[in-house]
mmCIF file of C-alpha atoms in Angstrom:
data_model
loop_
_atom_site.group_PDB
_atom_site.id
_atom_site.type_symbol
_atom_site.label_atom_id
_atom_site.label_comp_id
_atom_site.label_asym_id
_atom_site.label_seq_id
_atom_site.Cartn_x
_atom_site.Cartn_y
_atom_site.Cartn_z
ATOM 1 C CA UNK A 1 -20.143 10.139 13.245
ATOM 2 C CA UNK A 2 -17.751 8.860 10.861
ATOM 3 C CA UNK A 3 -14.044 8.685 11.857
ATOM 4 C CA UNK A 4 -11.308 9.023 8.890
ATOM 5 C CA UNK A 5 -7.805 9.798 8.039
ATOM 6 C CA UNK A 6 -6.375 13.303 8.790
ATOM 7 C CA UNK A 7 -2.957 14.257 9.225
ATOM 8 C CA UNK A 8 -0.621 16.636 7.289
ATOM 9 C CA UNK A 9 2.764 17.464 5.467
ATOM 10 C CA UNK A 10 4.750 19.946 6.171
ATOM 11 C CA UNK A 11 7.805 21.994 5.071
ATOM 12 C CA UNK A 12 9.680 22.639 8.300
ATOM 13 C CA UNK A 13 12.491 24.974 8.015
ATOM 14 C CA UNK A 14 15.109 25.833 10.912
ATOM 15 C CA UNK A 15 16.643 29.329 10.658
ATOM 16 C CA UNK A 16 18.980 31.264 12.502
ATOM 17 C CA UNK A 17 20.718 34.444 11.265
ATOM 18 C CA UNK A 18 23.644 32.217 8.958
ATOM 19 C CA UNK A 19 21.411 29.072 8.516
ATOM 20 C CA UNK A 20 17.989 27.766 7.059
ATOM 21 C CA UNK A 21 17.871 23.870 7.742
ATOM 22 C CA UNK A 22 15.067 22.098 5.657
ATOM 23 C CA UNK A 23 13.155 19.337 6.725
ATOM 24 C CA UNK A 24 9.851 17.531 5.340
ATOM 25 C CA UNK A 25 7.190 16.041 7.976
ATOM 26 C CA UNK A 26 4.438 13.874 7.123
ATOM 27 C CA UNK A 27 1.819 12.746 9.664
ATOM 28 C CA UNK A 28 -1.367 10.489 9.237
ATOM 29 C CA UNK A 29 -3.695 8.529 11.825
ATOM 30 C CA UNK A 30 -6.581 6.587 12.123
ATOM 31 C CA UNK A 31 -9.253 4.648 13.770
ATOM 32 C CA UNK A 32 -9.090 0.979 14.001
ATOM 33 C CA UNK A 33 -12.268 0.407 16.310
ATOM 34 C CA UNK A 34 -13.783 2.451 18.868
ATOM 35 C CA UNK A 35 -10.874 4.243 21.154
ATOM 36 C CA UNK A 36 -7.807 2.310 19.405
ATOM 37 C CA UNK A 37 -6.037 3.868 16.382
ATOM 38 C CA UNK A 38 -3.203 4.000 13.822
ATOM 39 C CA UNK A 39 -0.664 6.654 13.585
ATOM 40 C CA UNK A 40 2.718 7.362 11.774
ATOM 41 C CA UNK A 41 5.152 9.667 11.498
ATOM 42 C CA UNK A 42 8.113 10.814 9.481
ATOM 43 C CA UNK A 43 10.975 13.348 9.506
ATOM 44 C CA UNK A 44 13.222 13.776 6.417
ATOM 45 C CA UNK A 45 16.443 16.062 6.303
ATOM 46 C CA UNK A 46 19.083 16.180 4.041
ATOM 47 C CA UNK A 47 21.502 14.261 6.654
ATOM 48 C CA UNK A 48 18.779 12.594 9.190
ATOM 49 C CA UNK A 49 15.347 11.052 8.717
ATOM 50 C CA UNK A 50 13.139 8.961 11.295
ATOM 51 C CA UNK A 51 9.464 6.939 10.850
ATOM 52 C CA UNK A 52 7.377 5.639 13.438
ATOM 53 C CA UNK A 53 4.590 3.906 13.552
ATOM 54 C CA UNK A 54 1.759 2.797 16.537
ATOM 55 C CA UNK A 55 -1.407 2.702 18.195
ATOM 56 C CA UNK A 56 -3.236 5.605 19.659
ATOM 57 C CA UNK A 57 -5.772 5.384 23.000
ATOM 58 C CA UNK A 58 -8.193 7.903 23.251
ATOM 59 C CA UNK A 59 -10.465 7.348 26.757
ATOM 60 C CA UNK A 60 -12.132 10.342 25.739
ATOM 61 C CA UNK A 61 -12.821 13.328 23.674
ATOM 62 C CA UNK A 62 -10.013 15.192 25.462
ATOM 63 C CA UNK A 63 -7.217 13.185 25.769
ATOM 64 C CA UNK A 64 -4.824 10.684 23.127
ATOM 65 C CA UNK A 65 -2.253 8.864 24.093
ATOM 66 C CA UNK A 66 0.146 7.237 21.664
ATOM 67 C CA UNK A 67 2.845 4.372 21.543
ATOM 68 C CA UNK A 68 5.462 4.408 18.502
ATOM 69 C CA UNK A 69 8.287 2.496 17.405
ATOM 70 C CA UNK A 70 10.233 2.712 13.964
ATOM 71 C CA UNK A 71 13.603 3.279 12.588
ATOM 72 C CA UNK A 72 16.167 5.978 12.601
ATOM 73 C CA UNK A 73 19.406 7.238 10.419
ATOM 74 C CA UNK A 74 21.753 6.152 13.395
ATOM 75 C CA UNK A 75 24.205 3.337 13.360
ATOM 76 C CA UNK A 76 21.431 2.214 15.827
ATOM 77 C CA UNK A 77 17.934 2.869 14.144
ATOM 78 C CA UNK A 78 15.528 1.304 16.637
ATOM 79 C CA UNK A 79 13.567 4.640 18.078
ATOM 80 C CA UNK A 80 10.342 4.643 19.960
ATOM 81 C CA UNK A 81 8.365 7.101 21.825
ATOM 82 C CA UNK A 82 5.095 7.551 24.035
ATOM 83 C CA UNK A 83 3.337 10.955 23.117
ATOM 84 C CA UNK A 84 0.394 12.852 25.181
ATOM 85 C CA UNK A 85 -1.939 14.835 23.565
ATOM 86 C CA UNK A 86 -4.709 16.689 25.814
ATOM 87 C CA UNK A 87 -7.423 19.363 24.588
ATOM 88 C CA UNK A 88 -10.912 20.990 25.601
ATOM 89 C CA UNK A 89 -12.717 23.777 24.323
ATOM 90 C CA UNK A 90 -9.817 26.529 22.754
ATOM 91 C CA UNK A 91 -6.764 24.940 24.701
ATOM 92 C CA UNK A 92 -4.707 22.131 23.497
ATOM 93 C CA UNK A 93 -1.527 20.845 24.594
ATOM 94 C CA UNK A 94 1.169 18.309 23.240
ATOM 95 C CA UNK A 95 3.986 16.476 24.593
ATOM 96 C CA UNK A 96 6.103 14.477 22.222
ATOM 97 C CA UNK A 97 9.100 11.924 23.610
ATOM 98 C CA UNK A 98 10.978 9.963 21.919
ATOM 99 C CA UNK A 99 14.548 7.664 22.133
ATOM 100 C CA UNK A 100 16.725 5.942 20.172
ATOM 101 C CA UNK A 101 20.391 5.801 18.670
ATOM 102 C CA UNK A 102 21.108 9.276 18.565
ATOM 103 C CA UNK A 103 19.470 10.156 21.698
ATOM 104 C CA UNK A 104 16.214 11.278 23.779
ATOM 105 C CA UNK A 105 14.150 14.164 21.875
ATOM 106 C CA UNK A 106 11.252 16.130 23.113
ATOM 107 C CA UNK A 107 8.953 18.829 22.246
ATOM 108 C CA UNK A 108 5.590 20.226 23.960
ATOM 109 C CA UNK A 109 3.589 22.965 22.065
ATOM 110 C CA UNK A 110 0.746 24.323 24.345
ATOM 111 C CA UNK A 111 -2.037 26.611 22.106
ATOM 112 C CA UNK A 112 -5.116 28.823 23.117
ATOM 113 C CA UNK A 113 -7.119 29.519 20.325
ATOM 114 C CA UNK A 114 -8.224 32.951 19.468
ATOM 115 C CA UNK A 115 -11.095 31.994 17.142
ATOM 116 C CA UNK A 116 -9.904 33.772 14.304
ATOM 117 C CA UNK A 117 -7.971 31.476 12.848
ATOM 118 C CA UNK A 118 -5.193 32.181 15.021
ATOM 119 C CA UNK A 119 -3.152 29.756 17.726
ATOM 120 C CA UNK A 120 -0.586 31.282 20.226
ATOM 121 C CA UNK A 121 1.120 29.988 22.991
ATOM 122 C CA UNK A 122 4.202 28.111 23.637
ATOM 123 C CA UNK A 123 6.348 25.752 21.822
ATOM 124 C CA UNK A 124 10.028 23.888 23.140
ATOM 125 C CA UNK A 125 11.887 21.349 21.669
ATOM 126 C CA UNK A 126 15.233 19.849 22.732
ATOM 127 C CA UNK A 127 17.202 21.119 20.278
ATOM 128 C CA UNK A 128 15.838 24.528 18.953
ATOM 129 C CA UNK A 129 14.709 26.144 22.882
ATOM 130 C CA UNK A 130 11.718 27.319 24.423
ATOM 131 C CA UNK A 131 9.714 30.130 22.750
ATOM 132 C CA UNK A 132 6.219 31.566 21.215
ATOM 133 C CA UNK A 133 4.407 29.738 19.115
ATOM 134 C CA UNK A 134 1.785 31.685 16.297
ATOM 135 C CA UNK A 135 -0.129 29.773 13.826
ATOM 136 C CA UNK A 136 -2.656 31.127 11.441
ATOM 137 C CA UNK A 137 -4.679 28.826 9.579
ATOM 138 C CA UNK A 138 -6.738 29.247 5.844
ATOM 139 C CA UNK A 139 -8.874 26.315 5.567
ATOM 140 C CA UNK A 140 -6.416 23.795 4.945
ATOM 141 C CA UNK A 141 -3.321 25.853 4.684
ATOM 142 C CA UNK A 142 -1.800 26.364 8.303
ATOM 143 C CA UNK A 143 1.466 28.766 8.504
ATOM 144 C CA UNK A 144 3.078 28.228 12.500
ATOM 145 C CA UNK A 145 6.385 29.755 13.200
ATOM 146 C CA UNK A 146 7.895 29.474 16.737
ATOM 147 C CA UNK A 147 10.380 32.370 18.045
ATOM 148 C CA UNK A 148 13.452 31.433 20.300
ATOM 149 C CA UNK A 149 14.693 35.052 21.267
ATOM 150 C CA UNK A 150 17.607 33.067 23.328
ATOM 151 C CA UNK A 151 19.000 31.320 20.573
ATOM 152 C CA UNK A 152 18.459 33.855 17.894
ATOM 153 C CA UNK A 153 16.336 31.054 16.130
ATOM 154 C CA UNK A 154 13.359 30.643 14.023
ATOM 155 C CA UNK A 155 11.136 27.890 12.834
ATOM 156 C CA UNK A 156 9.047 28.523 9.540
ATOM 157 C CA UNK A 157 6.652 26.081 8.427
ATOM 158 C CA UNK A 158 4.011 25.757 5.689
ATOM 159 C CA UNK A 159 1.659 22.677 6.277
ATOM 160 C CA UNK A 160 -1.304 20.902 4.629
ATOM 161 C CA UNK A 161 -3.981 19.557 6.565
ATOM 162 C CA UNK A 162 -6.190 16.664 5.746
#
């Protein structure tokens, strides 16, 4: 089977009931040979951007395991981060962790898939909270939003898969 490019970009937009905080994410990886890979990443906000770039490991089917470093808008820019993906059948689960000038970051999203299109499950970040995480998918199109009930906050994306 061929191996190719995929990734996405997505609009990423914080809200809360006084606030809507934009942000543009663009993700791509690739093979290299056999279980070794490519990957980077990139945030963009109107007052804060990041990229990153590494190697994945992927001992098998299930499991991806990636090492990143890059630069950050921080008075110190050098940011890195190890990230953990793991999925089998409809479950799938994410951990990203990262550090640099402006601090340590996380998020883990954790999905079942419902096999109509639909995702559910969990999603907590750092900065926004812990909450539910929905996303429906058309072909390439993929809408996710994640609910924080405790913070009265919202996340609203739009993304494009390829």
């Amino acid at each position: 089977e061929a191996q190719e490019v995929k990734g996405f970009v997505e609009i990423y937009n914080t809200m809360t009931k006084d606030d809507v905080t934009p942000r543009i994410d663009i993700y791509a990886a690739g093979p290299i040979k056999s279980k070794i890979g490519w990957t980077v990443w990139t945030i963009n906000t109107e007052t804060w951007s990041e990229g990153l770039a590494g190697l994945t490991y992927a001992p098998t089917a299930w499991m991806e395991v990636q090492g990143i470093v890059g630069i950050e808008t921080d008075k110190n820019p050098a940011r890195g981060g190890v990230n953990l993906w793991l999925g089998k059948g409809r479950v799938s689960s994410l951990l990203l962790q990262e550090y640099g000038g402006s601090g340590y970051w996380y998020r883990y999203v954790g999905t079942f898939d419902t096999k109509k299109g639909l995702l559910v499950g969990v999603d907590s970040d750092r900065f926004v909270g812990t909450g539910l995480y929905l996303e429906k998918k058309f072909g390439k199109i993929s809408v996710w939003t994640s609910i924080v009930p405790t913070r009265k906050t919202a996340i609203v994306t739009g993304r494009f898969n390829f």
